[in-house]
Amino acid sequence: MILTIGILYLLVILIIGLFSMKHQKDMDTFYTGGRRFGPWLVALAISSTTMSGYGFIGLTGLVYQHGYSIFMIGIFATAGIFVSFLILAKPMRRITQKFGALTIPDLLELRYNSKAVRAITALAILGGAIGYQMAQYKALGNMLQTVLGVDYKLALFIGVAILTVYVVGGGMISAVWTDFIQMIVMVVGALIVFIGGMKMVGGMSQLNSEVASINPDMVQAFHTTGPIGIFAFISYFFIYVIGHQGQPHVVSKFYMIRKISMLKWACIIAASTYALTALLWFVGLYTRVMVERGEMAAPATPDLVAPLFIETFFHPAIAGLIFAAVMAAIMSTSEAFLLVASSSIVRDIYQQIIKKGEKLPEKKELALSRWITLAVIVLTFLLSLNPPDLVGWLGNASWGIFVASLVPVLSIGILWKRATRVAAIWSSALGFIFSIALYILKVKELYVPAIDTGAIALMISTVSFIGISLLTKSESNVIFNNGSDNKINKEKDSTAINI
């Protein structure tokens, strides 16, 4: 039954991808869907890609290890959705409407009139996307390994093959519609697991009592003696509340909504549905209690917590639906990152830097976008055959790259007229370099800071951005011009971005 439901779910996703192929015309429709989606589609696309396999698989495993302190990520990420909408949604949608920006580096080159800013941010997005995609693939392999009863590598190949068809064929139109369906499945699955699991352990009071008896720190917002202390708590604030604005796979969805007036409803829907799906993380606590009671074997790794608990305690029909929900979380974010990585190569590096803004024929744009997306899929698949880290920490590291490289130049720069081109170059470069270097030092145990490495890199990039902007000459910029429509159209034609 579990296998049947899993196969049916994958077939539905595959059909959507094949159906969406005929709507692909050019790079615009492939990467933004033609900017024609309503608030429900955009909102559920944002919440589903925010949750991801990192959320459903990785964070559930971390809850199993560390307890309620990991839930602060969900609380902060929900707040981060509101902050991103508040600061970025309207300006980004307005700019793409006036100037035709398709990607985040498009917008940043327009803001700073700098190919260097485009190149650095495109490389940061590509690097972070590959790392995060490896986390998604590892989660996908772990899940299908349990559902199909095959080894990890074969399970991963099957999942990636299906993902390839509907992402390469259908582009963003396919991605948004599958996100919509997948988020509904995720919410239903999370509610079933939360309610069913809570009954199994005897209610919230009993759950907390047994978890506290295992380790009192596990029922605290942060540990007094464990690894998730007050500095980790502070790090989560920087990474997930402020840092949500630097997640290109999420904030690029602001380009896609049909009308600016629809954004307020999309914000409420996105934050609410994300918070509901985070209820699945209670599986980490349920599993810990059941293992202590001797009612199930301890998972071999934290990444197997969710699959094993679901398979052990739920009826096959219900388990099949829940497995579909977890696969939905993984695949929704996978498709988003594949398109973000592909656009960084095709749009930002090849077309705008190598070809110097040359307008490509529509068919060539679409074909190139598809081939590069396929190449990214193959590369990340090969890297994921022997992944280097737990899903939770691998996703957290990639999230940190995005945060440090993009948040200051995007969130501050889009609102602060005093921000300068030189500051943007230094800030994005320092953020990218420090986020990677500090994480490597942490993994090698050469330097293990109390605060998350991504949060430290964000502080460095933010201070450098503000400081250098104040020390360099201010520059006028086209995006702050509130002239007439005719003037805007002239400016649009004269910008460095050739749409």
Coordinates of C-alpha atoms in Angstrom, one line a residue:
M1 CA 0.0 0.0 0.0
I2 CA 2.8 2.4 0.9
L3 CA 4.6 1.6 -2.4
T4 CA 1.3 2.1 -4.4
I5 CA 0.6 5.5 -2.9
G6 CA 4.2 6.6 -3.4
I7 CA 4.1 5.6 -7.0
L8 CA 0.7 7.3 -7.6
Y9 CA 2.0 10.5 -6.1
L10 CA 5.2 10.4 -8.3
L11 CA 3.0 9.7 -11.4
V12 CA 0.8 12.8 -10.7
I13 CA 3.9 15.0 -10.4
L14 CA 5.3 13.5 -13.6
I15 CA 2.1 14.2 -15.5
I16 CA 2.1 17.9 -14.3
G17 CA 5.6 18.3 -15.6
L18 CA 4.7 16.8 -19.0
F19 CA 1.6 18.9 -19.3
S20 CA 3.6 22.1 -18.5
M21 CA 6.1 21.5 -21.3
K22 CA 3.8 23.0 -23.9
H23 CA 3.6 26.3 -22.0
Q24 CA 7.3 26.9 -22.1
K25 CA 8.2 29.6 -24.7
D26 CA 11.4 31.3 -23.5
M27 CA 13.7 32.0 -20.6
D28 CA 11.0 34.2 -18.9
T29 CA 8.4 31.5 -18.8
F30 CA 11.0 28.8 -17.8
Y31 CA 12.3 30.8 -14.8
T32 CA 9.4 33.0 -13.7
G33 CA 6.3 31.3 -15.2
G34 CA 5.4 34.5 -17.0
R35 CA 4.5 36.4 -13.8
R36 CA 0.9 35.2 -13.9
F37 CA 0.3 33.4 -10.7
G38 CA -2.3 34.2 -8.0
P39 CA -1.6 34.5 -4.2
W40 CA -2.4 30.9 -3.3
L41 CA 0.0 29.5 -5.9
V42 CA 2.8 31.8 -4.9
A43 CA 2.2 31.5 -1.2
L44 CA 2.3 27.7 -1.2
A45 CA 5.3 27.7 -3.5
I46 CA 7.1 29.9 -0.9
S47 CA 6.1 27.9 2.1
S48 CA 6.9 24.5 0.5
T49 CA 10.3 25.6 -0.7
T50 CA 11.1 27.1 2.7
M51 CA 10.2 23.8 4.5
S52 CA 12.1 21.4 2.1
G53 CA 13.7 18.0 2.8
Y54 CA 16.1 19.8 5.1
G55 CA 13.0 20.7 7.2
F56 CA 11.1 17.5 7.0
I57 CA 14.0 15.0 7.2
G58 CA 17.0 17.0 8.5
L59 CA 15.3 19.0 11.3
T60 CA 13.2 16.1 12.4
G61 CA 16.5 14.2 13.0
L62 CA 17.9 17.2 14.9
V63 CA 14.8 17.3 17.1
Y64 CA 15.4 13.7 17.9
Q65 CA 18.9 14.5 19.0
H66 CA 18.4 17.9 20.7
G67 CA 14.7 18.4 21.5
Y68 CA 12.6 21.6 21.5
S69 CA 15.5 23.9 20.8
I70 CA 15.4 23.0 17.1
F71 CA 11.8 24.2 17.0
M72 CA 13.2 27.7 17.3
I73 CA 14.2 27.4 13.7
G74 CA 10.6 26.9 12.7
I75 CA 9.4 29.9 14.8
F76 CA 12.2 32.1 13.4
A77 CA 11.6 30.9 9.8
T78 CA 7.9 31.7 10.1
A79 CA 8.8 35.2 11.3
G80 CA 11.3 35.3 8.5
I81 CA 8.6 34.8 5.9
F82 CA 6.7 37.9 7.3
V83 CA 9.9 39.9 7.3
S84 CA 10.8 38.9 3.7
F85 CA 7.3 39.9 2.5
L86 CA 7.5 43.2 4.4
I87 CA 10.9 44.3 3.1
L88 CA 11.3 42.7 -0.3
A89 CA 8.1 41.6 -1.9
K90 CA 6.7 44.9 -3.1
P91 CA 10.1 46.4 -4.3
M92 CA 11.1 43.2 -6.1
R93 CA 7.7 42.9 -7.8
R94 CA 7.7 46.6 -8.8
I95 CA 11.3 46.4 -10.2
T96 CA 10.6 43.3 -12.2
Q97 CA 7.5 44.8 -13.6
K98 CA 9.4 48.0 -14.7
F99 CA 12.7 46.5 -15.9
G100 CA 12.0 42.8 -16.6
A101 CA 14.4 41.3 -14.1
L102 CA 14.3 37.5 -14.1
T103 CA 16.8 36.6 -11.4
I104 CA 18.2 38.1 -8.2
P105 CA 21.6 39.0 -9.8
D106 CA 19.5 40.7 -12.6
L107 CA 18.0 43.0 -9.9
L108 CA 21.4 43.5 -8.2
E109 CA 23.2 44.5 -11.4
L110 CA 20.3 47.0 -12.1
R111 CA 20.6 48.3 -8.5
Y112 CA 24.4 48.8 -8.5
N113 CA 25.1 49.0 -12.2
S114 CA 27.8 46.4 -11.8
K115 CA 28.7 43.2 -13.6
A116 CA 31.0 42.3 -10.7
V117 CA 28.0 42.3 -8.3
R118 CA 26.1 40.1 -10.7
A119 CA 29.0 37.7 -11.1
I120 CA 29.8 37.3 -7.3
T121 CA 26.1 36.9 -6.3
A122 CA 25.5 34.4 -9.2
L123 CA 28.5 32.3 -8.0
A124 CA 27.3 32.5 -4.4
I125 CA 23.8 31.4 -5.5
L126 CA 25.2 28.5 -7.6
G127 CA 27.5 27.3 -4.8
G128 CA 24.9 27.5 -2.1
A129 CA 22.3 25.8 -4.4
I130 CA 24.5 22.9 -5.1
G131 CA 25.2 22.4 -1.4
Y132 CA 21.5 22.7 -0.5
Q133 CA 20.6 20.4 -3.4
M134 CA 22.8 17.7 -2.0
A135 CA 20.9 17.9 1.2
Q136 CA 17.6 17.5 -0.7
Y137 CA 18.9 14.5 -2.6
K138 CA 20.2 12.8 0.5
A139 CA 16.8 13.3 2.1
L140 CA 15.1 12.0 -1.1
G141 CA 17.4 8.9 -1.2
N142 CA 16.7 8.2 2.5
M143 CA 13.0 8.4 2.1
L144 CA 12.7 6.3 -1.1
Q145 CA 15.1 3.8 0.4
T146 CA 12.5 3.1 3.1
V147 CA 9.5 3.3 0.8
L148 CA 10.8 1.1 -2.0
G149 CA 13.0 -1.2 0.0
V150 CA 16.0 -0.7 -2.2
D151 CA 19.5 0.6 -1.4
Y152 CA 20.3 4.3 -1.1
K153 CA 21.9 4.8 -4.5
L154 CA 19.1 3.1 -6.5
A155 CA 16.5 5.0 -4.5
L156 CA 18.2 8.3 -5.2
F157 CA 18.5 7.5 -9.0
I158 CA 14.7 6.8 -9.2
G159 CA 13.8 10.0 -7.4
V160 CA 16.2 12.1 -9.4
A161 CA 15.0 10.6 -12.7
I162 CA 11.4 11.6 -12.0
L163 CA 12.5 15.1 -10.8
T164 CA 14.5 15.5 -14.0
V165 CA 11.5 15.0 -16.3
Y166 CA 9.2 17.5 -14.7
V167 CA 11.7 20.2 -13.9
V168 CA 13.6 20.1 -17.2
G169 CA 10.4 19.8 -19.2
G170 CA 8.0 22.0 -17.3
G171 CA 10.3 24.7 -15.7
M172 CA 8.8 27.2 -13.2
I173 CA 5.2 26.6 -14.4
S174 CA 5.5 22.9 -13.5
A175 CA 7.3 23.8 -10.3
V176 CA 4.7 26.2 -9.0
W177 CA 1.8 23.9 -9.7
T178 CA 3.5 20.9 -8.2
D179 CA 4.4 23.1 -5.1
F180 CA 0.7 23.9 -4.7
I181 CA -0.3 20.3 -4.7
Q182 CA 2.7 19.2 -2.6
M183 CA 2.1 21.8 0.1
I184 CA -1.5 20.6 0.5
V185 CA -0.2 17.0 0.9
M186 CA 2.5 18.3 3.3
V187 CA 0.0 20.1 5.5
V188 CA -2.4 17.1 5.6
G189 CA 0.5 14.7 6.3
A190 CA 2.0 16.9 9.1
L191 CA -1.4 17.1 10.8
I192 CA -2.0 13.4 10.7
V193 CA 1.5 12.6 12.1
F194 CA 1.2 15.3 14.8
I195 CA -2.2 14.2 16.1
G196 CA -1.6 10.4 15.7
G197 CA 1.8 10.5 17.3
M198 CA 0.6 12.6 20.2
K199 CA -2.1 10.0 21.0
M200 CA 0.6 7.2 20.9
V201 CA 2.8 8.9 23.4
G202 CA -0.1 9.8 25.8
G203 CA -0.5 13.6 25.2
M204 CA 1.7 16.7 25.5
S205 CA 2.3 16.5 29.2
Q206 CA 3.4 12.8 29.1
L207 CA 5.6 13.6 26.1
N208 CA 7.3 16.5 27.8
S209 CA 7.7 14.5 31.1
E210 CA 9.4 11.5 29.3
V211 CA 11.6 13.8 27.1
A212 CA 12.7 15.7 30.2
S213 CA 13.6 12.5 32.0
I214 CA 15.9 11.6 29.1
N215 CA 17.6 15.0 29.2
P216 CA 16.2 18.2 30.8
D217 CA 17.8 20.4 28.2
M218 CA 15.6 18.8 25.5
V219 CA 12.5 20.6 26.8
Q220 CA 14.2 24.0 26.8
A221 CA 14.3 26.7 24.1
F222 CA 18.1 26.5 24.3
H223 CA 20.5 24.1 26.2
T224 CA 22.2 25.0 29.5
T225 CA 25.0 22.4 29.0
G226 CA 24.3 20.9 25.5
P227 CA 25.4 22.0 22.0
I228 CA 22.3 24.2 21.3
G229 CA 23.0 27.0 23.7
I230 CA 22.2 30.7 23.9
F231 CA 24.6 31.5 21.1
A232 CA 22.9 28.9 18.8
F233 CA 19.6 30.6 19.7
I234 CA 21.1 34.0 18.6
S235 CA 22.5 32.4 15.4
Y236 CA 19.0 31.0 14.5
F237 CA 17.6 34.5 14.7
F238 CA 20.2 35.9 12.3
I239 CA 20.0 33.0 9.9
Y240 CA 16.3 32.4 9.8
V241 CA 14.6 35.7 10.6
I242 CA 17.0 38.1 8.9
G243 CA 18.5 35.4 6.6
H244 CA 15.2 34.4 5.0
Q245 CA 15.5 37.4 2.8
G246 CA 18.7 36.0 1.3
Q247 CA 17.2 32.7 0.1
P248 CA 17.0 33.0 -3.7
H249 CA 14.8 30.0 -4.2
V250 CA 12.2 31.7 -2.0
V251 CA 12.4 35.4 -2.6
S252 CA 12.6 34.9 -6.4
K253 CA 8.9 33.8 -6.1
F254 CA 8.0 37.5 -5.5
Y255 CA 8.6 38.0 -9.2
M256 CA 5.8 35.6 -10.1
I257 CA 2.7 37.0 -8.6
R258 CA 0.2 38.6 -11.0
K259 CA -0.5 41.8 -9.0
I260 CA 1.3 43.6 -6.2
S261 CA -2.0 43.9 -4.3
M262 CA -2.1 40.1 -3.9
L263 CA 1.1 40.0 -1.9
K264 CA -0.5 40.7 1.5
W265 CA -2.7 37.6 1.2
A266 CA 0.2 35.5 0.0
C267 CA 2.2 36.5 3.1
I268 CA -0.4 35.3 5.5
I269 CA -1.0 32.0 3.6
A270 CA 2.7 31.2 3.3
A271 CA 3.5 31.8 6.9
S272 CA 0.5 29.9 8.2
T273 CA 1.0 26.8 6.0
Y274 CA 4.7 26.7 6.8
A275 CA 3.9 26.7 10.6
L276 CA 1.5 23.9 10.1
T277 CA 4.0 21.7 8.3
A278 CA 6.5 22.2 11.1
L279 CA 4.3 20.1 13.3
L280 CA 5.9 17.1 11.6
W281 CA 9.1 17.8 13.7
F282 CA 7.3 16.4 16.7
V283 CA 8.2 13.0 15.1
G284 CA 11.7 13.6 16.5
L285 CA 10.4 13.7 20.0
Y286 CA 7.9 10.8 19.5
T287 CA 10.7 8.6 18.2
R288 CA 12.9 9.5 21.1
V289 CA 10.2 8.4 23.6
M290 CA 9.3 5.2 21.7
V291 CA 13.0 4.2 21.6
E292 CA 13.4 4.8 25.3
R293 CA 10.2 2.7 25.9
G294 CA 11.7 -0.1 23.8
E295 CA 8.8 0.0 21.3
M296 CA 11.0 0.7 18.3
A297 CA 14.7 0.3 17.5
A298 CA 16.9 3.3 17.5
P299 CA 17.4 4.7 14.0
A300 CA 20.8 4.1 12.5
T301 CA 21.2 7.8 11.7
P302 CA 19.1 10.9 12.6
D303 CA 18.1 11.3 8.9
L304 CA 16.1 8.0 9.2
V305 CA 14.0 9.1 12.2
A306 CA 11.0 10.3 10.2
P307 CA 10.9 7.4 7.7
L308 CA 11.3 4.7 10.4
F309 CA 8.7 6.2 12.8
I310 CA 6.1 6.5 10.0
E311 CA 6.7 3.0 8.7
T312 CA 6.6 1.5 12.2
F313 CA 3.5 3.0 13.7
F314 CA 1.1 4.0 10.9
H315 CA -1.3 2.0 8.8
P316 CA 0.2 1.5 5.3
A317 CA -2.4 3.7 3.7
I318 CA -1.8 6.6 6.1
A319 CA 2.0 5.9 6.0
G320 CA 1.8 6.2 2.2
L321 CA 0.2 9.6 2.4
I322 CA 2.7 10.8 4.9
F323 CA 5.6 9.5 2.9
A324 CA 4.1 11.4 -0.1
A325 CA 4.1 14.5 2.1
V326 CA 7.8 14.1 2.9
M327 CA 8.7 13.5 -0.7
A328 CA 6.7 16.6 -1.6
A329 CA 8.8 18.7 0.8
I330 CA 12.0 17.3 -0.7
M331 CA 11.0 17.6 -4.4
S332 CA 9.4 21.1 -4.1
T333 CA 12.7 22.6 -2.9
S334 CA 14.8 20.4 -5.2
E335 CA 13.0 21.9 -8.3
A336 CA 13.4 25.4 -6.9
F337 CA 17.1 25.1 -6.4
L338 CA 17.7 23.4 -9.7
L339 CA 16.0 26.3 -11.5
V340 CA 17.9 28.9 -9.3
A341 CA 21.3 27.2 -10.1
S342 CA 20.5 26.9 -13.8
S343 CA 19.4 30.5 -14.1
S344 CA 22.7 31.6 -12.4
I345 CA 24.6 29.8 -15.1
V346 CA 22.5 30.5 -18.2
R347 CA 21.1 34.0 -17.4
D348 CA 23.6 35.6 -15.1
I349 CA 27.0 34.1 -16.2
Y350 CA 26.5 33.1 -19.8
Q351 CA 24.1 35.5 -21.3
Q352 CA 24.8 38.7 -19.3
I353 CA 28.5 38.3 -18.6
I354 CA 30.0 36.1 -21.3
K355 CA 27.7 37.2 -24.1
K356 CA 27.5 40.7 -22.7
G357 CA 23.8 40.9 -22.6
E358 CA 23.1 39.6 -26.1
K359 CA 19.5 38.7 -26.7
L360 CA 19.3 35.0 -27.6
P361 CA 16.6 33.5 -29.8
E362 CA 13.7 32.2 -27.7
K363 CA 14.2 28.6 -28.7
K364 CA 17.9 28.8 -28.0
E365 CA 17.1 30.4 -24.6
L366 CA 14.8 27.6 -23.7
A367 CA 17.0 24.8 -25.0
L368 CA 20.0 26.1 -23.2
S369 CA 18.1 26.5 -19.9
R370 CA 16.9 22.9 -20.1
W371 CA 20.4 21.5 -20.9
I372 CA 22.1 23.4 -18.1
T373 CA 19.3 22.4 -15.7
L374 CA 20.0 18.8 -16.7
A375 CA 23.7 19.3 -16.2
V376 CA 23.2 20.7 -12.7
I377 CA 20.9 17.7 -11.9
V378 CA 23.6 15.2 -13.0
L379 CA 26.4 17.0 -11.1
T380 CA 24.4 17.2 -7.8
F381 CA 23.3 13.6 -8.2
L382 CA 26.9 12.4 -8.5
L383 CA 28.0 14.5 -5.5
S384 CA 25.0 13.1 -3.5
L385 CA 26.0 9.4 -3.9
N386 CA 28.4 9.9 -1.0
P387 CA 27.1 13.0 0.8
P388 CA 29.5 14.6 3.3
D389 CA 27.2 15.5 6.2
L390 CA 23.9 15.1 7.9
V391 CA 21.0 16.6 5.9
G392 CA 20.3 19.2 8.7
W393 CA 23.8 20.6 9.0
L394 CA 24.4 20.5 5.2
G395 CA 21.3 22.5 4.6
N396 CA 22.2 25.0 7.4
A397 CA 25.6 25.6 5.8
S398 CA 24.1 26.4 2.4
W399 CA 21.5 28.6 4.0
G400 CA 24.4 30.5 5.6
I401 CA 26.1 31.1 2.2
F402 CA 22.9 32.7 0.9
V403 CA 22.4 34.8 4.0
A404 CA 25.9 36.3 4.1
S405 CA 26.3 36.9 0.3
L406 CA 22.8 38.3 -0.4
V407 CA 21.0 39.8 2.5
P408 CA 22.9 43.1 2.9
V409 CA 23.2 43.9 -0.9
L410 CA 19.6 42.9 -1.5
S411 CA 17.5 43.8 1.6
I412 CA 19.5 46.9 2.6
G413 CA 20.4 48.0 -0.8
I414 CA 17.0 47.9 -2.3
L415 CA 15.7 50.4 0.3
W416 CA 18.8 52.4 1.2
K417 CA 19.7 54.9 -1.6
R418 CA 23.1 55.6 0.0
A419 CA 24.4 52.1 -0.6
T420 CA 27.2 52.1 -3.2
R421 CA 28.5 49.7 -5.9
V422 CA 31.9 49.3 -4.2
A423 CA 30.3 48.4 -1.0
A424 CA 28.1 45.8 -2.7
I425 CA 31.1 44.2 -4.4
W426 CA 33.1 43.9 -1.1
S427 CA 30.1 42.8 1.0
S428 CA 28.9 40.0 -1.3
A429 CA 32.5 38.8 -1.9
L430 CA 33.3 38.8 1.8
G431 CA 30.1 37.1 2.7
F432 CA 30.6 34.4 0.2
I433 CA 34.2 33.8 1.2
F434 CA 33.7 33.9 5.0
S435 CA 30.6 31.7 4.9
I436 CA 32.5 28.9 3.1
A437 CA 35.9 29.3 4.9
L438 CA 34.4 29.4 8.4
Y439 CA 32.2 26.4 7.7
I440 CA 35.2 24.4 6.5
L441 CA 37.2 25.4 9.6
K442 CA 34.3 24.3 11.7
V443 CA 33.9 20.9 10.0
K444 CA 37.7 20.3 10.3
E445 CA 37.4 21.4 14.0
L446 CA 40.1 23.9 13.5
Y447 CA 37.8 26.8 14.6
V448 CA 34.5 26.0 16.2
P449 CA 32.8 29.3 17.1
A450 CA 29.9 29.5 19.6
I451 CA 27.8 31.4 17.0
D452 CA 26.8 29.8 13.7
T453 CA 29.4 30.4 10.9
G454 CA 26.7 31.8 8.6
A455 CA 25.6 34.3 11.2
I456 CA 29.3 35.5 11.7
A457 CA 29.7 35.8 7.9
L458 CA 26.4 37.8 7.8
M459 CA 27.7 40.2 10.4
I460 CA 31.0 40.7 8.5
S461 CA 29.2 41.3 5.2
T462 CA 26.6 43.7 6.8
V463 CA 29.2 45.8 8.6
S464 CA 31.4 46.0 5.5
F465 CA 28.4 47.0 3.3
I466 CA 27.3 49.8 5.6
G467 CA 30.8 51.0 6.4
I468 CA 32.1 51.1 2.8
S469 CA 28.9 52.7 1.6
L470 CA 29.4 55.6 4.1
L471 CA 33.0 56.0 3.1
T472 CA 32.4 56.0 -0.7
K473 CA 30.7 58.5 -2.9
S474 CA 26.9 58.0 -3.3
E475 CA 25.5 57.2 -6.7
S476 CA 22.2 57.8 -8.4
N477 CA 20.3 54.7 -9.5
V478 CA 17.5 54.1 -11.9
I479 CA 15.4 52.0 -9.5
F480 CA 14.8 55.0 -7.2
N481 CA 13.5 57.1 -10.1
N482 CA 9.8 57.8 -9.7
G483 CA 9.4 59.5 -13.1
S484 CA 6.6 59.0 -15.6
D485 CA 5.9 55.8 -17.5
N486 CA 7.6 57.2 -20.6
K487 CA 10.7 58.0 -18.7
I488 CA 10.7 54.6 -17.1
N489 CA 10.4 53.0 -20.5
K490 CA 13.4 54.9 -21.7
E491 CA 15.4 54.0 -18.7
K492 CA 14.4 50.3 -19.2
D493 CA 15.7 50.4 -22.7
S494 CA 19.0 51.9 -21.6
T495 CA 19.8 49.6 -18.7
A496 CA 22.7 47.2 -18.9
I497 CA 20.3 44.3 -18.6
N498 CA 19.1 43.2 -22.1
I499 CA 15.8 41.4 -21.5

